[in-house]
Amino acid sequence: MHSTQQSETDTILRGLQDSCTILSGFVAAIPEEALHRVRGEGFWTIAQHVAHLADVQPMGLGRLTRMLQEDTPEFIPFFPDEETNSKPAPPPPVQQSLADFQKGRQAIVDLLTGIAPADWARTAIHPEYQQYGVQIFARHILMHDHWHMYRIEELWLTRDAYLTSMGG
């Protein structure tokens, strides 16, 4: 593996690990009443964002495992809102979601820490993306974390007049 690529994978791994610390510390600073406040129709609550981050960890681990065990596996898009036809269940307590996120994320980090440098280049097929594979998906997980953490901060601190209109 080229040293620049090794540096990027090390940074991704560190970021994946650090997301747990950032999210836990961040959520601890948010007042309890703000965790479940609905900011608008179709908007997720902060607690729902945290629960979502916990809920997608097994899917991420499963995809990475398949990419490492199969030659060019094919995936289907994951849309959690479409997994159920009814109104989503209330999220679990935030501390449970944080613990589940930590546990799921540690499994992903452990898996990625133990792979050979060449495994980071393994590819897969996903209809949403022009390119897909271990390194791209690992980076995607990190970006997904940060998107939701940004949204949590926005839902907590942004005044209504400045809140972006996207729901979840």
Short mmCIF file of N, CA and C in Angstrom, two decimals:
data_model
loop_
_atom_site.label_atom_id
_atom_site.label_comp_id
_atom_site.label_asym_id
_atom_site.label_seq_id
_atom_site.Cartn_x
_atom_site.Cartn_y
_atom_site.Cartn_z
N MET A 1 0.85 -1.18 0.00
CA MET A 1 0.00 0.00 0.00
C MET A 1 0.89 1.23 0.00
N HIS A 2 0.58 2.16 -0.86
CA HIS A 2 1.30 3.43 -0.95
C HIS A 2 1.19 4.16 0.38
N SER A 3 2.23 4.91 0.76
CA SER A 3 2.24 5.56 2.07
C SER A 3 1.11 6.58 2.23
N THR A 4 0.71 7.26 1.14
CA THR A 4 -0.40 8.20 1.22
C THR A 4 -1.70 7.45 1.49
N GLN A 5 -1.88 6.31 0.81
CA GLN A 5 -3.07 5.51 1.02
C GLN A 5 -3.07 4.94 2.44
N GLN A 6 -1.92 4.50 2.94
CA GLN A 6 -1.82 3.98 4.31
C GLN A 6 -2.17 5.08 5.30
N SER A 7 -1.70 6.28 5.04
CA SER A 7 -2.02 7.41 5.91
C SER A 7 -3.52 7.67 5.92
N GLU A 8 -4.17 7.58 4.74
CA GLU A 8 -5.61 7.80 4.67
C GLU A 8 -6.37 6.71 5.44
N THR A 9 -5.97 5.45 5.27
CA THR A 9 -6.67 4.38 5.99
C THR A 9 -6.46 4.51 7.50
N ASP A 10 -5.28 4.90 7.93
CA ASP A 10 -5.04 5.13 9.36
C ASP A 10 -5.93 6.25 9.88
N THR A 11 -6.08 7.31 9.08
CA THR A 11 -6.92 8.43 9.48
C THR A 11 -8.38 8.03 9.54
N ILE A 12 -8.84 7.25 8.56
CA ILE A 12 -10.22 6.76 8.57
C ILE A 12 -10.46 5.90 9.81
N LEU A 13 -9.56 4.99 10.10
CA LEU A 13 -9.71 4.13 11.28
C LEU A 13 -9.77 4.96 12.57
N ARG A 14 -8.91 5.92 12.67
CA ARG A 14 -8.88 6.79 13.85
C ARG A 14 -10.20 7.57 13.95
N GLY A 15 -10.68 8.07 12.82
CA GLY A 15 -11.94 8.80 12.81
C GLY A 15 -13.12 7.92 13.19
N LEU A 16 -13.14 6.68 12.69
CA LEU A 16 -14.22 5.76 13.05
C LEU A 16 -14.23 5.50 14.55
N GLN A 17 -13.06 5.34 15.12
CA GLN A 17 -12.94 5.14 16.57
C GLN A 17 -13.34 6.42 17.32
N ASP A 18 -12.86 7.55 16.85
CA ASP A 18 -13.12 8.82 17.53
C ASP A 18 -14.58 9.24 17.49
N SER A 19 -15.34 8.77 16.50
CA SER A 19 -16.76 9.14 16.42
C SER A 19 -17.50 8.77 17.70
N CYS A 20 -17.13 7.66 18.33
CA CYS A 20 -17.80 7.24 19.57
C CYS A 20 -17.57 8.27 20.67
N THR A 21 -16.34 8.71 20.81
CA THR A 21 -16.01 9.69 21.85
C THR A 21 -16.68 11.02 21.56
N ILE A 22 -16.64 11.45 20.32
CA ILE A 22 -17.25 12.73 19.94
C ILE A 22 -18.75 12.69 20.20
N LEU A 23 -19.42 11.63 19.73
CA LEU A 23 -20.86 11.54 19.88
C LEU A 23 -21.27 11.46 21.35
N SER A 24 -20.59 10.64 22.13
CA SER A 24 -20.94 10.48 23.55
C SER A 24 -20.76 11.79 24.32
N GLY A 25 -19.64 12.46 24.10
CA GLY A 25 -19.39 13.73 24.79
C GLY A 25 -20.37 14.80 24.36
N PHE A 26 -20.66 14.81 23.09
CA PHE A 26 -21.57 15.78 22.51
C PHE A 26 -22.98 15.61 23.08
N VAL A 27 -23.48 14.37 23.06
CA VAL A 27 -24.83 14.10 23.53
C VAL A 27 -24.96 14.37 25.04
N ALA A 28 -23.89 14.12 25.78
CA ALA A 28 -23.92 14.38 27.23
C ALA A 28 -24.13 15.87 27.53
N ALA A 29 -23.76 16.73 26.60
CA ALA A 29 -23.90 18.17 26.81
C ALA A 29 -25.30 18.68 26.48
N ILE A 30 -26.11 17.86 25.83
CA ILE A 30 -27.44 18.28 25.39
C ILE A 30 -28.44 18.04 26.53
N PRO A 31 -29.22 19.04 26.88
CA PRO A 31 -30.23 18.86 27.94
C PRO A 31 -31.22 17.76 27.57
N GLU A 32 -31.66 17.01 28.56
CA GLU A 32 -32.58 15.88 28.36
C GLU A 32 -33.81 16.27 27.54
N GLU A 33 -34.40 17.42 27.83
CA GLU A 33 -35.63 17.80 27.13
C GLU A 33 -35.38 18.06 25.64
N ALA A 34 -34.17 18.41 25.28
CA ALA A 34 -33.86 18.67 23.87
C ALA A 34 -33.69 17.37 23.08
N LEU A 35 -33.41 16.27 23.74
CA LEU A 35 -33.16 15.01 23.04
C LEU A 35 -34.39 14.50 22.30
N HIS A 36 -35.57 14.81 22.79
CA HIS A 36 -36.80 14.27 22.20
C HIS A 36 -37.69 15.35 21.58
N ARG A 37 -37.19 16.56 21.50
CA ARG A 37 -37.96 17.66 20.94
C ARG A 37 -38.10 17.50 19.42
N VAL A 38 -39.32 17.65 18.94
CA VAL A 38 -39.60 17.59 17.51
C VAL A 38 -39.53 19.02 16.99
N ARG A 39 -38.67 19.24 16.01
CA ARG A 39 -38.46 20.60 15.49
C ARG A 39 -39.35 20.93 14.30
N GLY A 40 -39.98 19.96 13.71
CA GLY A 40 -40.85 20.21 12.57
C GLY A 40 -41.36 18.90 12.01
N GLU A 41 -42.39 18.99 11.19
CA GLU A 41 -42.96 17.79 10.61
C GLU A 41 -41.92 17.08 9.74
N GLY A 42 -41.76 15.81 9.98
CA GLY A 42 -40.81 15.02 9.22
C GLY A 42 -39.37 15.08 9.74
N PHE A 43 -39.13 15.90 10.75
CA PHE A 43 -37.78 15.99 11.32
C PHE A 43 -37.59 14.89 12.35
N TRP A 44 -36.43 14.29 12.34
CA TRP A 44 -36.08 13.35 13.40
C TRP A 44 -35.71 14.14 14.64
N THR A 45 -35.89 13.51 15.80
CA THR A 45 -35.40 14.10 17.04
C THR A 45 -33.91 13.75 17.17
N ILE A 46 -33.25 14.40 18.09
CA ILE A 46 -31.85 14.08 18.37
C ILE A 46 -31.73 12.61 18.77
N ALA A 47 -32.63 12.15 19.63
CA ALA A 47 -32.59 10.75 20.07
C ALA A 47 -32.74 9.79 18.89
N GLN A 48 -33.56 10.15 17.91
CA GLN A 48 -33.72 9.30 16.72
C GLN A 48 -32.44 9.27 15.88
N HIS A 49 -31.73 10.38 15.79
CA HIS A 49 -30.46 10.38 15.07
C HIS A 49 -29.45 9.47 15.76
N VAL A 50 -29.38 9.56 17.09
CA VAL A 50 -28.44 8.71 17.83
C VAL A 50 -28.82 7.24 17.66
N ALA A 51 -30.11 6.94 17.76
CA ALA A 51 -30.57 5.56 17.58
C ALA A 51 -30.25 5.05 16.17
N HIS A 52 -30.43 5.90 15.18
CA HIS A 52 -30.11 5.52 13.80
C HIS A 52 -28.63 5.17 13.66
N LEU A 53 -27.77 5.99 14.23
CA LEU A 53 -26.34 5.69 14.16
C LEU A 53 -26.04 4.33 14.78
N ALA A 54 -26.70 4.01 15.88
CA ALA A 54 -26.52 2.69 16.50
C ALA A 54 -27.09 1.59 15.62
N ASP A 55 -28.27 1.83 15.06
CA ASP A 55 -28.97 0.81 14.28
C ASP A 55 -28.24 0.39 13.01
N VAL A 56 -27.48 1.29 12.40
CA VAL A 56 -26.83 0.95 11.12
C VAL A 56 -25.48 0.25 11.28
N GLN A 57 -24.97 0.16 12.50
CA GLN A 57 -23.66 -0.48 12.68
C GLN A 57 -23.64 -1.95 12.22
N PRO A 58 -24.65 -2.77 12.57
CA PRO A 58 -24.62 -4.15 12.07
C PRO A 58 -24.63 -4.25 10.55
N MET A 59 -25.39 -3.36 9.89
CA MET A 59 -25.40 -3.35 8.43
C MET A 59 -24.00 -3.04 7.90
N GLY A 60 -23.35 -2.04 8.49
CA GLY A 60 -22.00 -1.69 8.06
C GLY A 60 -21.02 -2.83 8.25
N LEU A 61 -21.08 -3.47 9.40
CA LEU A 61 -20.20 -4.61 9.65
C LEU A 61 -20.47 -5.74 8.67
N GLY A 62 -21.74 -5.99 8.39
CA GLY A 62 -22.09 -7.04 7.44
C GLY A 62 -21.58 -6.75 6.04
N ARG A 63 -21.71 -5.52 5.60
CA ARG A 63 -21.21 -5.17 4.26
C ARG A 63 -19.70 -5.31 4.19
N LEU A 64 -19.00 -4.80 5.19
CA LEU A 64 -17.54 -4.90 5.18
C LEU A 64 -17.09 -6.36 5.23
N THR A 65 -17.76 -7.16 6.02
CA THR A 65 -17.43 -8.59 6.10
C THR A 65 -17.61 -9.26 4.75
N ARG A 66 -18.71 -8.97 4.09
CA ARG A 66 -18.94 -9.55 2.75
C ARG A 66 -17.86 -9.10 1.77
N MET A 67 -17.49 -7.82 1.81
CA MET A 67 -16.47 -7.33 0.88
C MET A 67 -15.13 -8.03 1.11
N LEU A 68 -14.86 -8.39 2.34
CA LEU A 68 -13.60 -9.05 2.66
C LEU A 68 -13.64 -10.55 2.39
N GLN A 69 -14.83 -11.14 2.34
CA GLN A 69 -14.94 -12.59 2.16
C GLN A 69 -15.35 -13.00 0.75
N GLU A 70 -16.01 -12.11 0.02
CA GLU A 70 -16.53 -12.44 -1.31
C GLU A 70 -15.81 -11.62 -2.37
N ASP A 71 -15.75 -12.17 -3.55
CA ASP A 71 -15.19 -11.42 -4.68
C ASP A 71 -16.30 -10.55 -5.27
N THR A 72 -16.12 -9.26 -5.20
CA THR A 72 -17.02 -8.26 -5.76
C THR A 72 -18.50 -8.53 -5.42
N PRO A 73 -18.84 -8.50 -4.13
CA PRO A 73 -20.26 -8.71 -3.77
C PRO A 73 -21.12 -7.56 -4.27
N GLU A 74 -22.40 -7.87 -4.45
CA GLU A 74 -23.36 -6.86 -4.89
C GLU A 74 -24.29 -6.53 -3.73
N PHE A 75 -24.58 -5.24 -3.59
CA PHE A 75 -25.44 -4.78 -2.50
C PHE A 75 -26.66 -4.07 -3.06
N ILE A 76 -27.68 -3.99 -2.23
CA ILE A 76 -28.87 -3.21 -2.57
C ILE A 76 -28.87 -1.98 -1.66
N PRO A 77 -29.49 -0.88 -2.10
CA PRO A 77 -29.54 0.32 -1.27
C PRO A 77 -30.23 0.04 0.06
N PHE A 78 -29.80 0.75 1.08
CA PHE A 78 -30.36 0.63 2.42
C PHE A 78 -31.10 1.91 2.74
N PHE A 79 -32.41 1.80 2.88
CA PHE A 79 -33.24 2.93 3.23
C PHE A 79 -34.02 2.55 4.48
N PRO A 80 -33.50 2.92 5.67
CA PRO A 80 -34.15 2.46 6.91
C PRO A 80 -35.60 2.90 7.05
N ASP A 81 -35.98 4.04 6.48
CA ASP A 81 -37.37 4.50 6.58
C ASP A 81 -38.31 3.57 5.81
N GLU A 82 -37.79 2.86 4.83
CA GLU A 82 -38.62 1.98 4.03
C GLU A 82 -38.66 0.56 4.58
N GLU A 83 -37.89 0.29 5.62
CA GLU A 83 -37.86 -1.05 6.21
C GLU A 83 -39.18 -1.38 6.90
N THR A 84 -39.89 -0.38 7.36
CA THR A 84 -41.17 -0.60 8.02
C THR A 84 -42.22 0.24 7.32
N ASN A 85 -43.42 -0.26 7.28
CA ASN A 85 -44.51 0.47 6.63
C ASN A 85 -45.28 1.33 7.62
N SER A 86 -45.00 1.18 8.90
CA SER A 86 -45.72 1.94 9.91
C SER A 86 -44.84 3.04 10.47
N LYS A 87 -45.43 3.80 11.38
CA LYS A 87 -44.70 4.88 12.04
C LYS A 87 -43.54 4.26 12.84
N PRO A 88 -42.36 4.87 12.80
CA PRO A 88 -41.23 4.29 13.52
C PRO A 88 -41.49 4.23 15.03
N ALA A 89 -40.96 3.17 15.64
CA ALA A 89 -41.10 3.01 17.08
C ALA A 89 -40.28 4.09 17.78
N PRO A 90 -40.68 4.44 19.00
CA PRO A 90 -39.87 5.42 19.73
C PRO A 90 -38.45 4.88 19.92
N PRO A 91 -37.46 5.75 19.88
CA PRO A 91 -36.09 5.27 20.04
C PRO A 91 -35.85 4.77 21.46
N PRO A 92 -34.88 3.88 21.63
CA PRO A 92 -34.53 3.44 22.98
C PRO A 92 -33.92 4.61 23.76
N PRO A 93 -33.71 4.42 25.06
CA PRO A 93 -33.03 5.48 25.82
C PRO A 93 -31.69 5.84 25.15
N VAL A 94 -31.35 7.11 25.16
CA VAL A 94 -30.16 7.59 24.46
C VAL A 94 -28.90 6.87 24.95
N GLN A 95 -28.80 6.61 26.25
CA GLN A 95 -27.61 5.92 26.76
C GLN A 95 -27.50 4.52 26.17
N GLN A 96 -28.64 3.85 25.94
CA GLN A 96 -28.61 2.53 25.30
C GLN A 96 -28.15 2.65 23.85
N SER A 97 -28.66 3.66 23.15
CA SER A 97 -28.23 3.88 21.76
C SER A 97 -26.73 4.16 21.69
N LEU A 98 -26.23 4.97 22.61
CA LEU A 98 -24.79 5.26 22.63
C LEU A 98 -23.98 4.00 22.89
N ALA A 99 -24.44 3.15 23.82
CA ALA A 99 -23.73 1.90 24.11
C ALA A 99 -23.77 0.97 22.90
N ASP A 100 -24.92 0.90 22.22
CA ASP A 100 -25.04 0.06 21.03
C ASP A 100 -24.15 0.58 19.90
N PHE A 101 -24.10 1.91 19.76
CA PHE A 101 -23.23 2.51 18.74
C PHE A 101 -21.77 2.13 19.03
N GLN A 102 -21.35 2.29 20.28
CA GLN A 102 -19.98 1.98 20.68
C GLN A 102 -19.65 0.51 20.39
N LYS A 103 -20.55 -0.38 20.77
CA LYS A 103 -20.32 -1.82 20.56
C LYS A 103 -20.22 -2.15 19.06
N GLY A 104 -21.17 -1.65 18.29
CA GLY A 104 -21.16 -1.90 16.85
C GLY A 104 -19.96 -1.29 16.16
N ARG A 105 -19.61 -0.10 16.56
CA ARG A 105 -18.47 0.58 15.94
C ARG A 105 -17.16 -0.12 16.29
N GLN A 106 -17.05 -0.59 17.53
CA GLN A 106 -15.82 -1.29 17.90
C GLN A 106 -15.63 -2.54 17.06
N ALA A 107 -16.72 -3.23 16.74
CA ALA A 107 -16.63 -4.41 15.88
C ALA A 107 -16.12 -4.03 14.49
N ILE A 108 -16.59 -2.92 13.96
CA ILE A 108 -16.13 -2.45 12.65
C ILE A 108 -14.65 -2.08 12.70
N VAL A 109 -14.26 -1.34 13.72
CA VAL A 109 -12.86 -0.94 13.86
C VAL A 109 -11.96 -2.16 14.03
N ASP A 110 -12.40 -3.12 14.84
CA ASP A 110 -11.61 -4.34 15.04
C ASP A 110 -11.44 -5.08 13.72
N LEU A 111 -12.51 -5.19 12.94
CA LEU A 111 -12.43 -5.88 11.65
C LEU A 111 -11.44 -5.17 10.73
N LEU A 112 -11.57 -3.86 10.60
CA LEU A 112 -10.72 -3.11 9.68
C LEU A 112 -9.26 -3.03 10.15
N THR A 113 -9.06 -3.03 11.45
CA THR A 113 -7.69 -2.96 11.98
C THR A 113 -6.92 -4.22 11.62
N GLY A 114 -7.62 -5.33 11.52
CA GLY A 114 -6.95 -6.60 11.28
C GLY A 114 -6.76 -6.99 9.82
N ILE A 115 -7.15 -6.14 8.88
CA ILE A 115 -7.05 -6.55 7.48
C ILE A 115 -5.70 -6.16 6.87
N ALA A 116 -5.34 -6.87 5.82
CA ALA A 116 -4.10 -6.58 5.10
C ALA A 116 -4.26 -5.30 4.29
N PRO A 117 -3.18 -4.60 4.04
CA PRO A 117 -3.28 -3.36 3.25
C PRO A 117 -3.99 -3.56 1.91
N ALA A 118 -3.77 -4.69 1.24
CA ALA A 118 -4.41 -4.93 -0.06
C ALA A 118 -5.93 -5.06 0.07
N ASP A 119 -6.41 -5.47 1.24
CA ASP A 119 -7.85 -5.64 1.43
C ASP A 119 -8.61 -4.31 1.39
N TRP A 120 -7.92 -3.22 1.71
CA TRP A 120 -8.57 -1.91 1.63
C TRP A 120 -8.98 -1.58 0.20
N ALA A 121 -8.36 -2.22 -0.78
CA ALA A 121 -8.67 -1.95 -2.20
C ALA A 121 -9.74 -2.88 -2.76
N ARG A 122 -10.25 -3.80 -1.95
CA ARG A 122 -11.28 -4.72 -2.44
C ARG A 122 -12.51 -3.91 -2.85
N THR A 123 -13.16 -4.37 -3.92
CA THR A 123 -14.29 -3.63 -4.49
C THR A 123 -15.59 -4.42 -4.36
N ALA A 124 -16.67 -3.70 -4.56
CA ALA A 124 -18.01 -4.27 -4.54
C ALA A 124 -18.85 -3.49 -5.54
N ILE A 125 -20.07 -3.95 -5.72
CA ILE A 125 -21.00 -3.28 -6.63
C ILE A 125 -22.19 -2.79 -5.81
N HIS A 126 -22.53 -1.53 -6.02
CA HIS A 126 -23.68 -0.91 -5.35
C HIS A 126 -24.35 0.00 -6.36
N PRO A 127 -25.66 -0.16 -6.61
CA PRO A 127 -26.31 0.61 -7.66
C PRO A 127 -26.31 2.13 -7.45
N GLU A 128 -26.15 2.59 -6.22
CA GLU A 128 -26.16 4.03 -5.96
C GLU A 128 -24.84 4.70 -6.33
N TYR A 129 -23.76 3.94 -6.38
CA TYR A 129 -22.43 4.53 -6.48
C TYR A 129 -21.66 4.04 -7.71
N GLN A 130 -20.88 4.94 -8.29
CA GLN A 130 -20.05 4.58 -9.43
C GLN A 130 -18.90 3.67 -9.01
N GLN A 131 -18.40 3.87 -7.80
CA GLN A 131 -17.35 3.03 -7.24
C GLN A 131 -17.77 2.67 -5.83
N TYR A 132 -17.37 1.49 -5.39
CA TYR A 132 -17.72 1.03 -4.05
C TYR A 132 -16.71 -0.01 -3.63
N GLY A 133 -16.35 -0.01 -2.39
CA GLY A 133 -15.41 -1.00 -1.88
C GLY A 133 -15.10 -0.72 -0.43
N VAL A 134 -14.13 -1.44 0.10
CA VAL A 134 -13.81 -1.35 1.52
C VAL A 134 -13.42 0.06 1.93
N GLN A 135 -12.45 0.66 1.25
CA GLN A 135 -11.98 1.98 1.64
C GLN A 135 -13.07 3.04 1.45
N ILE A 136 -13.76 2.98 0.33
CA ILE A 136 -14.83 3.94 0.07
C ILE A 136 -15.93 3.81 1.12
N PHE A 137 -16.33 2.58 1.43
CA PHE A 137 -17.40 2.39 2.40
C PHE A 137 -16.97 2.77 3.81
N ALA A 138 -15.73 2.47 4.18
CA ALA A 138 -15.24 2.87 5.50
C ALA A 138 -15.27 4.39 5.63
N ARG A 139 -14.85 5.08 4.59
CA ARG A 139 -14.90 6.55 4.60
C ARG A 139 -16.36 7.03 4.62
N HIS A 140 -17.22 6.33 3.90
CA HIS A 140 -18.64 6.67 3.86
C HIS A 140 -19.26 6.55 5.26
N ILE A 141 -18.91 5.52 6.00
CA ILE A 141 -19.41 5.36 7.37
C ILE A 141 -19.01 6.58 8.20
N LEU A 142 -17.76 6.99 8.07
CA LEU A 142 -17.27 8.15 8.82
C LEU A 142 -18.03 9.42 8.44
N MET A 143 -18.23 9.64 7.15
CA MET A 143 -18.96 10.82 6.70
C MET A 143 -20.42 10.77 7.17
N HIS A 144 -21.01 9.60 7.17
CA HIS A 144 -22.38 9.41 7.66
C HIS A 144 -22.46 9.80 9.14
N ASP A 145 -21.49 9.37 9.94
CA ASP A 145 -21.44 9.76 11.35
C ASP A 145 -21.47 11.27 11.48
N HIS A 146 -20.59 11.91 10.75
CA HIS A 146 -20.44 13.36 10.89
C HIS A 146 -21.65 14.12 10.35
N TRP A 147 -22.30 13.59 9.31
CA TRP A 147 -23.52 14.23 8.83
C TRP A 147 -24.58 14.23 9.93
N HIS A 148 -24.76 13.07 10.56
CA HIS A 148 -25.77 12.99 11.62
C HIS A 148 -25.37 13.81 12.84
N MET A 149 -24.08 13.84 13.17
CA MET A 149 -23.65 14.66 14.30
C MET A 149 -23.87 16.14 14.00
N TYR A 150 -23.64 16.55 12.76
CA TYR A 150 -23.94 17.94 12.38
C TYR A 150 -25.43 18.21 12.53
N ARG A 151 -26.23 17.27 12.07
CA ARG A 151 -27.69 17.45 12.16
C ARG A 151 -28.14 17.53 13.61
N ILE A 152 -27.54 16.70 14.49
CA ILE A 152 -27.86 16.75 15.91
C ILE A 152 -27.54 18.14 16.46
N GLU A 153 -26.38 18.66 16.12
CA GLU A 153 -26.00 19.99 16.59
C GLU A 153 -26.98 21.04 16.07
N GLU A 154 -27.35 20.92 14.81
CA GLU A 154 -28.28 21.88 14.23
C GLU A 154 -29.63 21.81 14.95
N LEU A 155 -30.14 20.61 15.20
CA LEU A 155 -31.42 20.46 15.88
C LEU A 155 -31.37 20.99 17.31
N TRP A 156 -30.21 20.90 17.92
CA TRP A 156 -30.07 21.36 19.30
C TRP A 156 -29.93 22.88 19.38
N LEU A 157 -29.08 23.47 18.52
CA LEU A 157 -28.66 24.86 18.72
C LEU A 157 -29.24 25.88 17.75
N THR A 158 -29.67 25.45 16.58
CA THR A 158 -30.09 26.41 15.56
C THR A 158 -31.49 26.95 15.84
N ARG A 159 -31.63 28.24 15.72
CA ARG A 159 -32.94 28.87 15.88
C ARG A 159 -33.84 28.46 14.70
N ASP A 160 -35.13 28.40 14.95
CA ASP A 160 -36.08 27.91 13.94
C ASP A 160 -35.93 28.58 12.59
N ALA A 161 -35.74 29.88 12.57
CA ALA A 161 -35.66 30.61 11.30
C ALA A 161 -34.46 30.18 10.45
N TYR A 162 -33.46 29.55 11.06
CA TYR A 162 -32.24 29.18 10.35
C TYR A 162 -32.09 27.67 10.18
N LEU A 163 -33.01 26.91 10.68
CA LEU A 163 -32.95 25.46 10.59
C LEU A 163 -33.17 25.03 9.15
N THR A 164 -32.29 24.18 8.62
CA THR A 164 -32.46 23.73 7.24
C THR A 164 -33.70 22.87 7.16
N SER A 165 -34.31 22.85 6.00
CA SER A 165 -35.61 22.23 5.84
C SER A 165 -35.58 20.72 5.68
N MET A 166 -34.39 20.12 5.49
CA MET A 166 -34.40 18.66 5.33
C MET A 166 -34.85 18.00 6.62
N GLY A 167 -35.67 16.99 6.50
CA GLY A 167 -36.25 16.34 7.67
C GLY A 167 -35.25 15.58 8.51
N GLY A 168 -35.07 14.27 8.23
CA GLY A 168 -34.24 13.40 9.04
C GLY A 168 -32.87 13.87 9.28
#
